[in-house]
Amino acid sequence: MNIRPLAQGEQPPLKLMLLADPSEAMIRSYGPEAFTWVLEDNDFVIGVYVLKPLADGGMELMNLAIEEERQGQGLGYQLLQHAMETAISMRAAYMLVGTGNSSVGQLYLYQKAGLRIDHVIHDYFTAHYDEPLVENGIPCRDRIVLKASFHTSKQ
C-alpha cells in the first residue's frame, strides 16, 4: 500500500470522493489550493483525502474516503493519521474536520484519533444540500466540526 500526493494533471477520484460527500458541486468547491492524497493498493486507488489550508494557519480535512469493500480494515484510520502528520509537516497549528450528526462511524473514527468536538453548525446540511440526507436511519441536518490542535514551534 502506498499513500501519495495526486500527481500534477491527475484527476481526483471523484467517484470515491462522493462516498464522503454526496455533492459533486461541494467537492468541486474545495478549490485549487486544496491538496489531495490517494491510497493505492497494487496501483488501484482505494482511498483519498483532501486537505485545505485555512487563512489563520490551520488546515481543514475536506474529504476522506475508502472504497466501500475495503472499509472496516483500518485504512480510514491510516489515512486520517497520514493527514494529521501531513498537516503537522506543513506547520499547521490545527486541523478541522466536519461531518454530519448522523455519521456515527466517522464521529467514532475522528474521536478515536484524538480530535475533539469544537462546534456545531446547526442545519448546515439542510441549507447546503438539495436532497435530504439520511445516514444510519438518522436525518443528517447538523455539521459537527472536530479539531486536533498541534503544538508547532515557530522558528
Short mmCIF file of N, CA and C in Angstrom, two decimals:
data_model
loop_
_atom_site.label_atom_id
_atom_site.label_comp_id
_atom_site.label_asym_id
_atom_site.label_seq_id
_atom_site.Cartn_x
_atom_site.Cartn_y
_atom_site.Cartn_z
N MET A 1 0.85 -1.18 0.00
CA MET A 1 0.00 0.00 0.00
C MET A 1 0.89 1.24 0.00
N ASN A 2 0.39 2.25 -0.66
CA ASN A 2 1.17 3.47 -0.83
C ASN A 2 0.24 4.68 -0.74
N ILE A 3 0.61 5.67 0.05
CA ILE A 3 -0.12 6.94 0.09
C ILE A 3 0.76 7.96 -0.62
N ARG A 4 0.18 8.62 -1.62
CA ARG A 4 0.96 9.58 -2.40
C ARG A 4 0.11 10.79 -2.76
N PRO A 5 0.77 11.94 -2.97
CA PRO A 5 0.00 13.10 -3.44
C PRO A 5 -0.52 12.86 -4.85
N LEU A 6 -1.63 13.46 -5.16
CA LEU A 6 -2.17 13.40 -6.51
C LEU A 6 -1.16 14.07 -7.44
N ALA A 7 -0.83 13.44 -8.55
CA ALA A 7 0.16 13.97 -9.49
C ALA A 7 -0.41 15.18 -10.24
N GLN A 8 0.49 16.05 -10.67
CA GLN A 8 0.12 17.22 -11.48
C GLN A 8 -0.67 16.75 -12.70
N GLY A 9 -1.86 17.31 -12.89
CA GLY A 9 -2.70 16.96 -14.03
C GLY A 9 -3.55 15.72 -13.84
N GLU A 10 -3.32 14.97 -12.77
CA GLU A 10 -4.11 13.76 -12.49
C GLU A 10 -5.47 14.17 -11.92
N GLN A 11 -6.51 13.55 -12.41
CA GLN A 11 -7.86 13.87 -11.94
C GLN A 11 -8.11 13.25 -10.58
N PRO A 12 -8.73 14.00 -9.66
CA PRO A 12 -9.07 13.41 -8.36
C PRO A 12 -10.10 12.29 -8.55
N PRO A 13 -10.08 11.29 -7.68
CA PRO A 13 -11.02 10.17 -7.80
C PRO A 13 -12.42 10.57 -7.33
N LEU A 14 -13.16 11.23 -8.20
CA LEU A 14 -14.46 11.80 -7.86
C LEU A 14 -15.44 10.75 -7.33
N LYS A 15 -15.50 9.60 -7.99
CA LYS A 15 -16.43 8.55 -7.55
C LYS A 15 -16.16 8.17 -6.10
N LEU A 16 -14.91 8.06 -5.75
CA LEU A 16 -14.53 7.73 -4.39
C LEU A 16 -14.85 8.88 -3.43
N MET A 17 -14.57 10.09 -3.84
CA MET A 17 -14.83 11.26 -3.00
C MET A 17 -16.32 11.44 -2.73
N LEU A 18 -17.16 11.01 -3.65
CA LEU A 18 -18.61 11.11 -3.47
C LEU A 18 -19.11 10.20 -2.33
N LEU A 19 -18.30 9.22 -1.93
CA LEU A 19 -18.68 8.40 -0.77
C LEU A 19 -18.67 9.22 0.51
N ALA A 20 -17.78 10.22 0.58
CA ALA A 20 -17.67 11.06 1.77
C ALA A 20 -18.53 12.31 1.68
N ASP A 21 -18.76 12.79 0.47
CA ASP A 21 -19.55 14.00 0.27
C ASP A 21 -20.41 13.77 -0.97
N PRO A 22 -21.73 13.61 -0.80
CA PRO A 22 -22.58 13.25 -1.94
C PRO A 22 -22.83 14.38 -2.94
N SER A 23 -22.22 15.54 -2.73
CA SER A 23 -22.43 16.67 -3.63
C SER A 23 -21.18 16.93 -4.47
N GLU A 24 -21.29 16.68 -5.78
CA GLU A 24 -20.18 16.96 -6.68
C GLU A 24 -19.85 18.45 -6.67
N ALA A 25 -20.86 19.30 -6.56
CA ALA A 25 -20.62 20.75 -6.51
C ALA A 25 -19.79 21.12 -5.28
N MET A 26 -20.09 20.51 -4.13
CA MET A 26 -19.31 20.80 -2.92
C MET A 26 -17.87 20.32 -3.08
N ILE A 27 -17.68 19.15 -3.68
CA ILE A 27 -16.33 18.64 -3.91
C ILE A 27 -15.56 19.57 -4.82
N ARG A 28 -16.20 20.04 -5.87
CA ARG A 28 -15.52 20.94 -6.80
C ARG A 28 -15.22 22.30 -6.17
N SER A 29 -15.91 22.64 -5.08
CA SER A 29 -15.70 23.93 -4.42
C SER A 29 -14.49 23.92 -3.48
N TYR A 30 -13.82 22.77 -3.33
CA TYR A 30 -12.65 22.72 -2.44
C TYR A 30 -11.57 23.69 -2.90
N GLY A 31 -11.50 23.93 -4.20
CA GLY A 31 -10.59 24.94 -4.73
C GLY A 31 -9.21 24.42 -5.08
N PRO A 32 -8.47 25.22 -5.85
CA PRO A 32 -7.14 24.80 -6.33
C PRO A 32 -6.09 24.79 -5.22
N GLU A 33 -6.37 25.43 -4.10
CA GLU A 33 -5.39 25.45 -3.01
C GLU A 33 -5.43 24.18 -2.16
N ALA A 34 -6.41 23.33 -2.40
CA ALA A 34 -6.54 22.07 -1.65
C ALA A 34 -5.53 21.05 -2.18
N PHE A 35 -5.02 20.22 -1.27
CA PHE A 35 -4.07 19.16 -1.59
C PHE A 35 -4.77 17.81 -1.47
N THR A 36 -4.57 16.95 -2.48
CA THR A 36 -5.21 15.64 -2.49
C THR A 36 -4.16 14.54 -2.44
N TRP A 37 -4.39 13.56 -1.57
CA TRP A 37 -3.55 12.36 -1.48
C TRP A 37 -4.42 11.15 -1.76
N VAL A 38 -3.82 10.14 -2.35
CA VAL A 38 -4.55 8.90 -2.62
C VAL A 38 -3.82 7.72 -1.99
N LEU A 39 -4.61 6.73 -1.60
CA LEU A 39 -4.10 5.46 -1.08
C LEU A 39 -4.24 4.45 -2.20
N GLU A 40 -3.13 3.82 -2.57
CA GLU A 40 -3.14 2.83 -3.64
C GLU A 40 -2.80 1.45 -3.10
N ASP A 41 -3.41 0.47 -3.69
CA ASP A 41 -3.08 -0.93 -3.44
C ASP A 41 -2.92 -1.58 -4.81
N ASN A 42 -1.72 -2.04 -5.13
CA ASN A 42 -1.43 -2.61 -6.45
C ASN A 42 -1.85 -1.68 -7.58
N ASP A 43 -1.49 -0.41 -7.45
CA ASP A 43 -1.76 0.62 -8.45
C ASP A 43 -3.24 0.97 -8.63
N PHE A 44 -4.10 0.49 -7.74
CA PHE A 44 -5.51 0.86 -7.76
C PHE A 44 -5.76 1.83 -6.62
N VAL A 45 -6.41 2.95 -6.92
CA VAL A 45 -6.74 3.93 -5.89
C VAL A 45 -7.92 3.40 -5.08
N ILE A 46 -7.70 3.21 -3.78
CA ILE A 46 -8.75 2.68 -2.91
C ILE A 46 -9.12 3.65 -1.79
N GLY A 47 -8.39 4.77 -1.70
CA GLY A 47 -8.67 5.76 -0.66
C GLY A 47 -8.21 7.13 -1.10
N VAL A 48 -8.76 8.14 -0.45
CA VAL A 48 -8.42 9.52 -0.79
C VAL A 48 -8.63 10.41 0.43
N TYR A 49 -7.84 11.47 0.52
CA TYR A 49 -8.15 12.55 1.46
C TYR A 49 -7.71 13.86 0.86
N VAL A 50 -8.38 14.93 1.30
CA VAL A 50 -8.11 16.27 0.79
C VAL A 50 -7.91 17.21 1.98
N LEU A 51 -6.80 17.93 1.97
CA LEU A 51 -6.51 18.95 2.99
C LEU A 51 -6.51 20.32 2.33
N LYS A 52 -7.11 21.27 3.02
CA LYS A 52 -7.17 22.64 2.50
C LYS A 52 -6.62 23.60 3.56
N PRO A 53 -5.63 24.41 3.18
CA PRO A 53 -5.10 25.40 4.12
C PRO A 53 -6.17 26.45 4.46
N LEU A 54 -6.17 26.87 5.72
CA LEU A 54 -7.07 27.93 6.17
C LEU A 54 -6.27 29.20 6.38
N ALA A 55 -6.93 30.34 6.30
CA ALA A 55 -6.26 31.64 6.36
C ALA A 55 -5.51 31.88 7.66
N ASP A 56 -5.96 31.25 8.74
CA ASP A 56 -5.34 31.52 10.04
C ASP A 56 -4.25 30.52 10.44
N GLY A 57 -3.77 29.72 9.48
CA GLY A 57 -2.68 28.79 9.77
C GLY A 57 -3.11 27.38 10.09
N GLY A 58 -4.39 27.11 10.04
CA GLY A 58 -4.89 25.75 10.25
C GLY A 58 -5.09 25.05 8.92
N MET A 59 -5.55 23.82 8.99
CA MET A 59 -5.90 23.04 7.80
C MET A 59 -7.26 22.43 8.05
N GLU A 60 -8.00 22.21 6.97
CA GLU A 60 -9.27 21.51 7.09
C GLU A 60 -9.22 20.25 6.25
N LEU A 61 -9.61 19.14 6.87
CA LEU A 61 -9.74 17.88 6.15
C LEU A 61 -11.11 17.93 5.47
N MET A 62 -11.10 18.12 4.16
CA MET A 62 -12.32 18.33 3.40
C MET A 62 -13.02 17.03 3.01
N ASN A 63 -12.23 15.97 2.85
CA ASN A 63 -12.78 14.71 2.34
C ASN A 63 -11.85 13.58 2.77
N LEU A 64 -12.42 12.47 3.18
CA LEU A 64 -11.66 11.26 3.48
C LEU A 64 -12.58 10.10 3.14
N ALA A 65 -12.12 9.26 2.21
CA ALA A 65 -12.98 8.15 1.76
C ALA A 65 -12.15 6.91 1.45
N ILE A 66 -12.75 5.76 1.71
CA ILE A 66 -12.17 4.46 1.40
C ILE A 66 -13.21 3.69 0.58
N GLU A 67 -12.75 2.97 -0.45
CA GLU A 67 -13.66 2.12 -1.23
C GLU A 67 -14.52 1.30 -0.28
N GLU A 68 -15.81 1.19 -0.59
CA GLU A 68 -16.75 0.53 0.31
C GLU A 68 -16.32 -0.90 0.68
N GLU A 69 -15.83 -1.66 -0.29
CA GLU A 69 -15.46 -3.04 0.02
C GLU A 69 -14.19 -3.15 0.85
N ARG A 70 -13.46 -2.05 1.01
CA ARG A 70 -12.23 -2.05 1.81
C ARG A 70 -12.42 -1.38 3.17
N GLN A 71 -13.62 -0.89 3.44
CA GLN A 71 -13.88 -0.25 4.73
C GLN A 71 -13.85 -1.28 5.85
N GLY A 72 -13.56 -0.82 7.06
CA GLY A 72 -13.52 -1.70 8.21
C GLY A 72 -12.20 -2.43 8.38
N GLN A 73 -11.17 -2.03 7.63
CA GLN A 73 -9.85 -2.68 7.69
C GLN A 73 -8.79 -1.77 8.30
N GLY A 74 -9.21 -0.62 8.86
CA GLY A 74 -8.26 0.31 9.45
C GLY A 74 -7.63 1.28 8.47
N LEU A 75 -8.07 1.24 7.22
CA LEU A 75 -7.47 2.11 6.20
C LEU A 75 -7.87 3.57 6.39
N GLY A 76 -9.10 3.81 6.82
CA GLY A 76 -9.53 5.18 7.09
C GLY A 76 -8.73 5.80 8.22
N TYR A 77 -8.48 5.02 9.25
CA TYR A 77 -7.66 5.50 10.38
C TYR A 77 -6.24 5.79 9.90
N GLN A 78 -5.71 4.91 9.05
CA GLN A 78 -4.37 5.11 8.50
C GLN A 78 -4.31 6.40 7.69
N LEU A 79 -5.32 6.65 6.85
CA LEU A 79 -5.35 7.89 6.07
C LEU A 79 -5.50 9.11 6.97
N LEU A 80 -6.33 9.00 8.00
CA LEU A 80 -6.52 10.11 8.93
C LEU A 80 -5.21 10.43 9.64
N GLN A 81 -4.49 9.41 10.09
CA GLN A 81 -3.19 9.64 10.73
C GLN A 81 -2.23 10.31 9.75
N HIS A 82 -2.23 9.87 8.51
CA HIS A 82 -1.37 10.47 7.48
C HIS A 82 -1.75 11.94 7.27
N ALA A 83 -3.03 12.22 7.23
CA ALA A 83 -3.50 13.60 7.06
C ALA A 83 -3.03 14.49 8.21
N MET A 84 -3.12 13.97 9.42
CA MET A 84 -2.67 14.75 10.58
C MET A 84 -1.16 14.97 10.53
N GLU A 85 -0.41 13.95 10.18
CA GLU A 85 1.05 14.09 10.05
C GLU A 85 1.40 15.08 8.95
N THR A 86 0.66 15.04 7.85
CA THR A 86 0.89 15.97 6.75
C THR A 86 0.60 17.39 7.19
N ALA A 87 -0.50 17.60 7.89
CA ALA A 87 -0.83 18.94 8.39
C ALA A 87 0.27 19.46 9.31
N ILE A 88 0.77 18.59 10.18
CA ILE A 88 1.87 18.99 11.08
C ILE A 88 3.12 19.33 10.27
N SER A 89 3.44 18.52 9.28
CA SER A 89 4.63 18.77 8.47
C SER A 89 4.50 20.06 7.67
N MET A 90 3.27 20.47 7.40
CA MET A 90 3.03 21.73 6.69
C MET A 90 2.91 22.90 7.68
N ARG A 91 3.24 22.61 8.94
CA ARG A 91 3.29 23.60 10.01
C ARG A 91 1.93 24.19 10.37
N ALA A 92 0.89 23.38 10.19
CA ALA A 92 -0.47 23.81 10.58
C ALA A 92 -0.55 23.83 12.11
N ALA A 93 -1.25 24.81 12.63
CA ALA A 93 -1.45 24.90 14.07
C ALA A 93 -2.53 23.92 14.55
N TYR A 94 -3.43 23.58 13.64
CA TYR A 94 -4.52 22.67 13.98
C TYR A 94 -5.12 22.12 12.70
N MET A 95 -5.99 21.12 12.86
CA MET A 95 -6.73 20.56 11.74
C MET A 95 -8.19 20.43 12.15
N LEU A 96 -9.07 20.87 11.28
CA LEU A 96 -10.51 20.73 11.46
C LEU A 96 -11.04 19.66 10.51
N VAL A 97 -12.13 19.03 10.93
CA VAL A 97 -12.88 18.16 10.03
C VAL A 97 -14.35 18.28 10.41
N GLY A 98 -15.19 18.41 9.39
CA GLY A 98 -16.63 18.50 9.64
C GLY A 98 -17.31 17.24 9.14
N THR A 99 -18.30 16.80 9.88
CA THR A 99 -19.06 15.63 9.47
C THR A 99 -20.51 15.79 9.93
N GLY A 100 -21.36 14.96 9.41
CA GLY A 100 -22.78 15.05 9.75
C GLY A 100 -23.10 14.47 11.12
N ASN A 101 -24.15 14.98 11.71
CA ASN A 101 -24.60 14.47 13.01
C ASN A 101 -24.98 12.99 12.94
N SER A 102 -25.29 12.52 11.74
CA SER A 102 -25.71 11.12 11.55
C SER A 102 -24.55 10.20 11.17
N SER A 103 -23.36 10.75 11.04
CA SER A 103 -22.19 9.97 10.61
C SER A 103 -21.50 9.33 11.80
N VAL A 104 -22.16 8.34 12.39
CA VAL A 104 -21.67 7.77 13.65
C VAL A 104 -20.31 7.10 13.50
N GLY A 105 -20.06 6.44 12.39
CA GLY A 105 -18.76 5.81 12.16
C GLY A 105 -17.64 6.82 12.06
N GLN A 106 -17.90 7.91 11.35
CA GLN A 106 -16.89 8.95 11.20
C GLN A 106 -16.64 9.66 12.53
N LEU A 107 -17.69 9.92 13.28
CA LEU A 107 -17.52 10.55 14.59
C LEU A 107 -16.66 9.67 15.50
N TYR A 108 -16.89 8.37 15.45
CA TYR A 108 -16.08 7.43 16.22
C TYR A 108 -14.62 7.50 15.77
N LEU A 109 -14.38 7.42 14.45
CA LEU A 109 -13.03 7.44 13.90
C LEU A 109 -12.28 8.70 14.31
N TYR A 110 -12.89 9.86 14.13
CA TYR A 110 -12.21 11.13 14.43
C TYR A 110 -11.88 11.26 15.91
N GLN A 111 -12.82 10.85 16.76
CA GLN A 111 -12.56 10.96 18.20
C GLN A 111 -11.53 9.92 18.65
N LYS A 112 -11.55 8.75 18.05
CA LYS A 112 -10.55 7.72 18.37
C LYS A 112 -9.15 8.23 18.04
N ALA A 113 -9.04 9.04 16.99
CA ALA A 113 -7.74 9.59 16.57
C ALA A 113 -7.33 10.82 17.39
N GLY A 114 -8.18 11.24 18.33
CA GLY A 114 -7.80 12.34 19.21
C GLY A 114 -8.43 13.68 18.89
N LEU A 115 -9.25 13.76 17.84
CA LEU A 115 -9.92 15.02 17.56
C LEU A 115 -11.05 15.21 18.56
N ARG A 116 -11.34 16.47 18.85
CA ARG A 116 -12.39 16.78 19.82
C ARG A 116 -13.44 17.67 19.17
N ILE A 117 -14.68 17.51 19.59
CA ILE A 117 -15.76 18.34 19.05
C ILE A 117 -15.47 19.79 19.40
N ASP A 118 -15.45 20.64 18.38
CA ASP A 118 -15.14 22.06 18.55
C ASP A 118 -16.43 22.89 18.53
N HIS A 119 -17.27 22.65 17.53
CA HIS A 119 -18.54 23.37 17.46
C HIS A 119 -19.50 22.65 16.51
N VAL A 120 -20.74 23.09 16.54
CA VAL A 120 -21.79 22.51 15.70
C VAL A 120 -22.40 23.62 14.87
N ILE A 121 -22.58 23.37 13.59
CA ILE A 121 -23.27 24.31 12.70
C ILE A 121 -24.65 23.70 12.44
N HIS A 122 -25.63 24.24 13.12
CA HIS A 122 -26.99 23.71 13.01
C HIS A 122 -27.57 23.95 11.62
N ASP A 123 -28.29 22.95 11.12
CA ASP A 123 -28.99 22.99 9.83
C ASP A 123 -28.06 23.20 8.63
N TYR A 124 -26.79 22.89 8.76
CA TYR A 124 -25.82 23.05 7.67
C TYR A 124 -26.23 22.22 6.45
N PHE A 125 -26.54 20.96 6.67
CA PHE A 125 -26.82 20.07 5.54
C PHE A 125 -28.18 20.36 4.90
N THR A 126 -29.14 20.81 5.67
CA THR A 126 -30.43 21.17 5.08
C THR A 126 -30.30 22.46 4.27
N ALA A 127 -29.37 23.33 4.64
CA ALA A 127 -29.18 24.59 3.93
C ALA A 127 -28.29 24.45 2.69
N HIS A 128 -27.34 23.50 2.70
CA HIS A 128 -26.35 23.42 1.63
C HIS A 128 -26.53 22.26 0.66
N TYR A 129 -27.47 21.37 0.91
CA TYR A 129 -27.67 20.22 0.04
C TYR A 129 -29.12 20.21 -0.43
N ASP A 130 -29.31 19.97 -1.74
CA ASP A 130 -30.65 20.00 -2.33
C ASP A 130 -31.53 18.84 -1.85
N GLU A 131 -30.92 17.67 -1.73
CA GLU A 131 -31.67 16.48 -1.33
C GLU A 131 -31.47 16.21 0.15
N PRO A 132 -32.51 15.76 0.84
CA PRO A 132 -32.34 15.38 2.24
C PRO A 132 -31.36 14.21 2.36
N LEU A 133 -30.49 14.27 3.37
CA LEU A 133 -29.53 13.20 3.61
C LEU A 133 -29.96 12.41 4.84
N VAL A 134 -29.83 11.09 4.75
CA VAL A 134 -30.14 10.21 5.88
C VAL A 134 -29.03 9.18 5.95
N GLU A 135 -28.43 9.03 7.12
CA GLU A 135 -27.41 8.00 7.37
C GLU A 135 -27.79 7.25 8.62
N ASN A 136 -27.58 5.96 8.59
CA ASN A 136 -27.85 5.15 9.78
C ASN A 136 -29.27 5.36 10.32
N GLY A 137 -30.21 5.67 9.42
CA GLY A 137 -31.59 5.91 9.82
C GLY A 137 -31.82 7.25 10.51
N ILE A 138 -30.80 8.14 10.48
CA ILE A 138 -30.86 9.44 11.16
C ILE A 138 -30.82 10.54 10.12
N PRO A 139 -31.75 11.50 10.15
CA PRO A 139 -31.64 12.64 9.23
C PRO A 139 -30.35 13.42 9.52
N CYS A 140 -29.60 13.70 8.45
CA CYS A 140 -28.37 14.47 8.58
C CYS A 140 -28.70 15.95 8.41
N ARG A 141 -28.65 16.67 9.50
CA ARG A 141 -29.00 18.10 9.49
C ARG A 141 -27.82 18.98 9.87
N ASP A 142 -27.15 18.61 10.96
CA ASP A 142 -26.14 19.48 11.56
C ASP A 142 -24.73 19.01 11.21
N ARG A 143 -23.82 19.98 11.06
CA ARG A 143 -22.41 19.69 10.79
C ARG A 143 -21.66 19.79 12.11
N ILE A 144 -21.05 18.68 12.51
CA ILE A 144 -20.24 18.65 13.72
C ILE A 144 -18.79 18.85 13.29
N VAL A 145 -18.15 19.88 13.84
CA VAL A 145 -16.77 20.20 13.49
C VAL A 145 -15.87 19.75 14.63
N LEU A 146 -14.91 18.90 14.29
CA LEU A 146 -13.94 18.39 15.26
C LEU A 146 -12.58 19.02 14.97
N LYS A 147 -11.74 19.07 16.01
CA LYS A 147 -10.47 19.77 15.88
C LYS A 147 -9.36 18.99 16.58
N ALA A 148 -8.20 18.96 15.92
CA ALA A 148 -6.96 18.48 16.53
C ALA A 148 -6.02 19.67 16.58
N SER A 149 -5.53 20.00 17.76
CA SER A 149 -4.56 21.09 17.90
C SER A 149 -3.17 20.51 17.91
N PHE A 150 -2.27 21.18 17.21
CA PHE A 150 -0.89 20.74 17.14
C PHE A 150 0.00 21.75 17.83
N HIS A 151 1.00 21.28 18.50
CA HIS A 151 1.98 22.17 19.13
C HIS A 151 3.14 22.29 18.16
N THR A 152 3.13 23.41 17.43
CA THR A 152 4.19 23.64 16.46
C THR A 152 5.08 24.74 16.99
N SER A 153 6.36 24.58 16.79
CA SER A 153 7.30 25.62 17.21
C SER A 153 7.59 26.51 16.02
N LYS A 154 7.41 27.77 16.22
CA LYS A 154 7.70 28.76 15.15
C LYS A 154 9.12 29.22 15.34
N GLN A 155 9.97 28.89 14.37
CA GLN A 155 11.39 29.25 14.49
C GLN A 155 11.73 30.45 13.67
#
